[in-house]
Amino acid sequence: MTSDLTEVSVHTHFENLYGYEPTGVWSAPGRVNLIGEHTDYNDGFVLPFAINRRTFAAVALRTDTVCRVASSFEQTVHEIDLAGITRESVSDWAAYPFGVAWALQQVAGSENATGFDIFIDSDVPVGAGLSSSAAIECAVAVALNELWNLELDHRALARVGQHAENAIVGAPTGIMDQSASLLGETDHGVFLDCRSLEAEVVDLGFAREGLELLIIDTKVAHRHADGGYASRRAACELGAQTMGVAALRDLNADALPNATELLDPLTLARVRHVVTENQRVLETVAVLRTQGPRFIGELMHASHVSMRDDFEISVDELDTAVETAMRHGAIGARMTGGGFGGAAIALTPVEKISEVTLAVTAEFALLGYAKPDIFVVSAAPGAHREE
Ligand code: ADP
Ligand code: MG
């Protein structure tokens, strides 16, 4: 499905469903994290980029306070009164758009707010770690920001999306996904400081250098993800507390010998991942600026090894994807996302894409793993109005 098709179809679907024309169509991309895993909640650094898979939202305001949302994903039209949006009153995927409408009123007041009708279509894969949820939030956020004349900038809208996801959807997520979806640019990454929330775009140069990023979705559901995630967070908090810092962000590699004295072996390993991963993000940004993307492969692979051995959040399928991709021509590869399943990424020269794809597919078959879904993404523009 190309973006153009989605944009046209979302307009038509809106008309067919609601019986009148939408005021406009807005869109926002999913995202992938190039490097910087489990650093966000340690006040550290991440380097995601917006991808060329988008969610399109056809939107019109109403004169009353009724809010309706519908999606090509299902038949149901979800409806609620603007004043009645709470965590308990919304359900399902409608929590994302309704949550954004709620969060916008929290920051900008409700004087300009009226009801709306929305129809959504998307080619962001759901549950592959590409943040289909942030794509919905950000498409709706830019639409209502414009239609309600709120004049919030994209950084403020990123916080709105996060607030919606935390308070109304009920997911304790950081601000990375929304920042990438709102601030992304063609062939650029979004370098984000999760403490100051300062974001800077960084030229990736993939297109210029003939590189593409392969997503290898292992189709492994995030096994034990909840407990595993909570225990990793707890270890990071314990590590920071024992080392006498506000967050692991405040430690660099020089602190590791001291950490070896003070921490139990497991906490030390968790801390080492976060400390070295923050360093790798900074180095990746520096290398991109000085030498270019063909020189970030070692940092990507070191990130994977650190997640596999120190943070212990990889699974066999992810390790196989990474090592097979590297053997067959990828410059760098790593698991991406929270871990315990999900996708790996492989930065690959264009001429090696088919070899890597075939090799990973064959290796998975040989080992009796589920067939992976493998596709290329490129760094695309952030959320904007389409028509
Ligand atoms: P991710 O953001 O990594 O894709 P999440 O669990 O955060 O995974 O969000 C996925 C959820 O987003 C889906 O379960 C669904 O509720 C919702 N979703 C994503 N895309 C759409 C869509 N086009 N229409 C309706 N709901 C969607
Ligand atoms: Mg999500």
XYZ file of C-alpha atoms and ligand atoms in Angstrom:
415
model
C 0.000 0.000 0.000
C 1.492 3.339 -0.929
C 0.959 6.482 1.057
C -0.995 8.130 -1.781
C -3.522 5.326 -1.851
C -4.074 5.586 1.867
C -4.548 9.332 1.714
C -7.198 9.073 -0.973
C -8.921 6.078 0.569
C -9.173 7.651 3.987
C -10.978 10.657 2.476
C -13.409 8.378 0.631
C -13.999 6.148 3.650
C -14.772 9.198 5.769
C -17.331 10.388 3.227
C -18.955 6.985 2.871
C -19.233 6.494 6.605
C -20.237 9.956 7.847
C -22.045 11.208 4.741
C -20.081 14.429 4.272
C -16.555 15.507 3.295
C -13.717 15.753 5.816
C -12.095 19.162 6.316
C -8.692 17.656 5.686
C -6.361 14.687 5.939
C -3.399 14.617 8.313
C -0.797 11.888 8.632
C 1.922 10.725 11.017
C 4.570 8.007 10.669
C 5.561 5.043 12.785
C 9.139 4.943 13.995
C 12.075 2.630 14.501
C 14.823 3.059 17.053
C 18.242 3.019 15.393
C 20.126 2.860 18.697
C 19.550 3.604 22.401
C 17.565 0.822 24.048
C 16.307 0.966 27.655
C 18.068 4.297 27.995
C 14.902 6.419 27.927
C 13.713 5.749 31.485
C 17.288 6.219 32.706
C 17.191 9.850 31.524
C 19.527 8.912 28.672
C 19.756 9.216 24.887
C 17.916 7.609 21.976
C 18.181 7.911 18.197
C 14.939 6.832 16.502
C 13.669 7.870 13.084
C 10.238 8.288 11.539
C 9.567 5.617 8.895
C 7.819 5.605 5.526
C 4.777 3.827 6.967
C 2.037 6.215 8.041
C -1.315 6.581 9.688
C -3.738 8.848 7.852
C -6.600 10.598 9.618
C -9.450 12.279 7.765
C -10.985 14.766 10.191
C -13.822 17.270 10.425
C -15.046 19.273 13.394
C -18.678 19.102 14.478
C -20.802 21.888 15.905
C -21.751 19.802 18.964
C -19.520 17.958 21.467
C -19.907 14.465 20.022
C -16.607 12.733 19.132
C -16.614 9.778 16.740
C -13.688 7.699 15.508
C -13.597 4.835 13.037
C -10.807 2.837 11.419
C -10.325 0.620 8.394
C -9.219 -2.016 10.934
C -12.743 -2.728 12.227
C -16.446 -1.980 11.716
C -17.246 -0.277 15.021
C -17.653 3.491 15.243
C -16.553 4.598 18.708
C -18.469 7.564 20.101
C -18.095 9.676 23.237
C -18.904 13.159 24.503
C -15.906 15.498 24.568
C -16.344 16.194 28.274
C -16.705 12.522 29.135
C -13.262 11.196 28.141
C -11.643 9.318 31.024
C -9.448 6.257 31.339
C -12.519 4.205 32.249
C -14.886 5.560 29.585
C -12.749 4.752 26.549
C -11.780 1.341 25.305
C -9.809 -0.395 22.617
C -7.852 1.578 20.041
C -10.232 4.553 20.424
C -8.296 5.357 23.602
C -5.504 6.777 21.398
C -7.496 9.437 19.481
C -9.864 10.212 22.369
C -6.880 10.345 24.722
C -5.224 12.938 22.493
C -8.405 15.063 22.429
C -8.418 14.913 26.232
C -4.708 15.692 26.606
C -4.901 18.659 24.203
C -7.596 20.197 26.382
C -5.453 19.605 29.470
C -2.605 21.711 28.076
C -4.463 24.231 25.924
C -7.830 24.516 27.665
C -11.201 23.518 26.302
C -12.479 26.910 25.014
C -11.733 26.059 21.381
C -12.627 22.389 21.640
C -15.632 20.989 19.802
C -16.647 17.483 18.805
C -15.205 15.808 15.716
C -15.498 12.902 13.301
C -12.351 10.957 12.383
C -11.599 8.104 10.019
C -8.204 6.403 10.263
C -6.259 4.164 7.915
C -2.689 2.992 8.339
C 0.086 0.936 6.807
C 2.154 0.918 9.999
C 2.381 -2.736 11.050
C 0.708 -3.262 14.414
C 2.726 -4.796 17.239
C 6.007 -5.022 15.272
C 7.605 -2.430 17.517
C 7.113 0.332 14.966
C 4.747 2.329 17.140
C 1.472 2.212 15.288
C 0.013 3.731 18.455
C 2.144 6.895 18.315
C 1.288 7.215 14.619
C -2.422 7.438 15.507
C -1.811 9.829 18.388
C 0.355 12.158 16.342
C -1.897 12.212 13.271
C -4.834 13.155 15.494
C -2.739 15.611 17.514
C -1.635 17.642 14.461
C -5.188 17.580 13.075
C -6.939 18.804 16.225
C -4.125 21.257 16.986
C -4.851 22.923 13.650
C -8.633 22.634 13.655
C -8.959 23.830 17.257
C -6.448 26.659 16.542
C -4.238 25.693 19.475
C -0.916 26.645 17.871
C 1.099 24.123 19.878
C 4.466 23.270 18.330
C 5.490 19.702 17.536
C 7.527 19.357 20.729
C 4.470 20.242 22.789
C 2.366 17.837 20.730
C 4.832 15.047 21.528
C 4.150 15.626 25.217
C 0.422 15.635 24.491
C 0.696 12.213 22.839
C 2.694 10.837 25.743
C 0.206 12.278 28.254
C -2.658 10.633 26.348
C -0.891 7.285 26.314
C 0.020 7.468 30.020
C -3.225 8.827 31.424
C -5.969 7.567 29.099
C -4.540 4.456 27.406
C -2.749 3.562 30.643
C 0.646 2.648 29.189
C 3.644 4.036 31.136
C 5.650 4.936 28.031
C 8.251 7.655 27.450
C 8.276 10.384 24.835
C 10.510 8.750 22.210
C 7.810 7.437 19.870
C 5.862 10.674 19.645
C 9.040 12.755 19.246
C 10.181 10.631 16.306
C 6.730 10.690 14.715
C 6.401 14.468 15.022
C 9.964 15.679 14.464
C 11.267 13.224 11.852
C 12.618 14.380 8.483
C 13.567 12.581 5.265
C 16.790 10.608 5.782
C 17.258 12.109 9.276
C 17.230 10.623 12.765
C 15.806 12.318 15.849
C 18.470 12.499 18.547
C 16.612 12.872 21.804
C 17.873 13.671 25.276
C 15.276 11.998 27.491
C 16.191 14.227 30.476
C 16.009 17.692 28.941
C 13.649 16.516 26.164
C 15.841 18.448 23.754
C 15.635 16.953 20.289
C 17.933 17.490 17.350
C 17.654 16.056 13.843
C 20.745 14.259 12.607
C 21.526 13.530 8.958
C 21.578 9.748 8.522
C 22.847 9.763 4.943
C 21.486 6.265 4.286
C 20.017 7.171 0.890
C 23.140 9.026 -0.179
C 25.349 6.086 0.796
C 23.149 3.423 -0.820
C 22.060 1.906 2.488
C 18.672 0.703 3.623
C 17.369 -0.382 6.968
C 15.823 -3.840 6.991
C 13.234 -4.655 9.608
C 13.247 -8.331 10.504
C 10.056 -8.941 12.449
C 10.614 -12.300 14.145
C 6.882 -12.612 14.918
C 7.891 -13.729 18.399
C 5.348 -12.187 20.753
C 7.004 -10.265 23.569
C 7.310 -13.235 25.977
C 7.546 -12.372 29.684
C 7.839 -8.773 28.585
C 5.922 -7.261 31.510
C 7.840 -8.939 34.338
C 11.132 -8.689 32.464
C 10.631 -4.981 31.826
C 9.691 -4.241 35.438
C 12.688 -6.120 36.836
C 15.068 -4.321 34.440
C 13.674 -0.962 35.506
C 14.030 -1.940 39.170
C 17.658 -3.000 38.629
C 18.414 0.345 36.976
C 16.846 2.240 39.877
C 18.769 0.169 42.414
C 21.989 0.714 40.471
C 21.528 4.480 40.328
C 20.610 4.670 44.009
C 23.602 2.589 45.102
C 25.926 4.638 42.923
C 24.512 7.850 44.394
C 23.191 9.403 41.169
C 19.736 10.612 40.170
C 19.685 8.339 37.099
C 22.101 6.057 35.236
C 22.464 8.844 32.686
C 24.754 10.494 35.216
C 27.323 7.693 34.996
C 29.888 7.216 32.254
C 32.294 4.369 31.591
C 34.784 5.756 34.128
C 32.309 4.850 36.867
C 32.227 1.151 35.970
C 35.258 0.037 38.044
C 33.647 1.615 41.086
C 30.312 0.029 40.180
C 32.034 -3.359 40.131
C 32.929 -2.829 43.782
C 29.510 -1.615 44.896
C 26.958 -3.627 42.909
C 25.979 -7.284 42.859
C 26.903 -8.973 39.545
C 23.397 -8.888 38.073
C 22.772 -5.203 38.868
C 26.256 -4.412 37.563
C 25.476 -6.069 34.236
C 22.213 -4.114 33.888
C 23.985 -0.856 34.750
C 26.808 -1.624 32.326
C 24.323 -1.994 29.486
C 22.707 1.365 30.143
C 25.992 3.221 30.675
C 27.619 1.799 27.541
C 24.434 2.155 25.485
C 24.202 5.874 26.266
C 27.810 6.179 25.180
C 27.037 4.300 21.945
C 24.195 6.672 21.086
C 26.484 9.676 21.514
C 29.179 7.977 19.448
C 26.703 7.032 16.730
C 25.625 10.665 16.404
C 29.283 11.768 16.297
C 30.218 9.118 13.712
C 27.222 10.006 11.519
C 28.354 13.636 11.570
C 32.014 12.955 10.856
C 32.406 9.682 8.962
C 28.910 8.763 7.802
C 26.556 5.802 8.196
C 28.889 3.127 6.847
C 30.861 3.471 10.085
C 28.081 2.919 12.648
C 27.825 -0.852 12.152
C 30.112 -1.829 15.017
C 28.187 0.386 17.415
C 24.908 -1.233 16.356
C 26.279 -4.718 16.825
C 27.863 -3.827 20.180
C 24.430 -2.591 21.234
C 22.974 -5.983 20.404
C 25.687 -7.871 22.286
C 25.108 -5.648 25.315
C 21.357 -6.341 25.261
C 21.967 -10.041 24.781
C 24.644 -10.534 27.444
C 24.281 -7.703 29.971
C 20.616 -6.722 29.829
C 19.510 -10.258 28.856
C 16.476 -9.219 26.824
C 17.209 -10.953 23.533
C 15.789 -14.288 22.344
C 17.259 -16.916 19.984
C 15.272 -15.663 17.002
C 16.630 -12.122 17.424
C 20.205 -13.372 17.839
C 19.823 -15.523 14.725
C 18.406 -12.610 12.730
C 21.280 -10.331 13.775
C 24.139 -12.780 13.210
C 22.765 -14.104 9.913
C 22.233 -10.571 8.595
C 25.798 -9.629 9.579
C 27.253 -12.736 7.918
C 25.468 -11.936 4.661
C 26.440 -8.313 4.235
C 24.660 -6.120 6.784
C 26.914 -3.331 8.052
C 25.349 -3.474 11.491
C 22.403 -5.225 13.093
C 20.681 -5.315 16.455
C 17.437 -6.162 18.125
C 15.263 -3.079 18.497
C 12.533 -2.249 20.985
C 11.878 -3.501 24.477
C 13.096 -7.050 23.877
C 11.895 -10.597 24.620
C 10.693 -10.821 21.008
C 9.738 -8.329 18.318
C 12.037 -7.119 15.571
C 15.691 -6.783 14.675
C 17.094 -4.136 12.333
C 19.911 -4.553 9.851
C 21.612 -1.623 8.117
C 22.327 -3.090 4.703
C 23.815 -1.929 1.385
C 21.093 -1.916 -1.275
C 22.863 -4.593 -3.314
C 22.850 -6.963 -0.318
C 19.167 -6.609 0.603
C 17.989 -9.703 -1.222
C 20.880 -11.850 -0.014
C 20.266 -10.888 3.629
C 16.512 -11.393 3.245
C 16.900 -14.836 1.685
C 19.567 -15.932 4.161
C 17.575 -14.926 7.248
C 14.428 -16.549 5.872
C 16.332 -19.763 5.116
C 18.053 -19.837 8.510
C 14.735 -19.372 10.326
C 13.220 -22.245 8.321
C 16.209 -24.459 9.070
C 15.897 -23.813 12.797
C 12.139 -24.363 12.762
C 11.309 -20.748 13.702
C 8.169 -18.996 12.456
C 8.566 -17.268 9.086
C 9.878 -13.744 9.727
C 8.409 -10.687 8.054
C 11.274 -8.777 6.420
C 10.932 -5.355 4.799
C 12.836 -2.151 4.182
C 12.073 1.181 5.822
C 13.516 4.613 5.161
C 13.552 7.788 7.247
C 10.492 9.839 6.336
C 8.973 13.225 7.248
C 7.136 13.627 10.535
C 3.456 14.370 11.063
C 1.858 16.917 8.734
C -1.261 17.904 6.834
C -1.731 16.056 3.538
C -4.640 17.917 1.995
P 2.869 -0.579 18.592
O 2.657 0.851 18.922
O 4.283 -1.018 18.856
O 2.452 -0.947 17.198
P 0.950 -0.847 20.672
O 0.448 -2.015 21.440
O 1.508 0.307 21.408
O 1.981 -1.423 19.580
O -0.224 -0.276 19.788
C -0.943 -1.156 18.945
C -2.413 -0.842 19.078
O -2.695 0.353 18.347
C -3.278 -1.888 18.452
O -3.561 -2.925 19.348
C -4.529 -1.088 18.126
O -5.313 -0.932 19.287
C -3.982 0.268 17.794
N -3.890 0.510 16.340
C -2.788 0.681 15.605
N -3.080 0.999 14.323
C -4.437 1.063 14.264
C -5.398 1.375 13.226
N -5.017 1.708 12.001
N -6.709 1.338 13.549
C -7.099 1.020 14.787
N -6.261 0.737 15.791
C -4.955 0.753 15.546
Mg 2.968 1.686 21.027
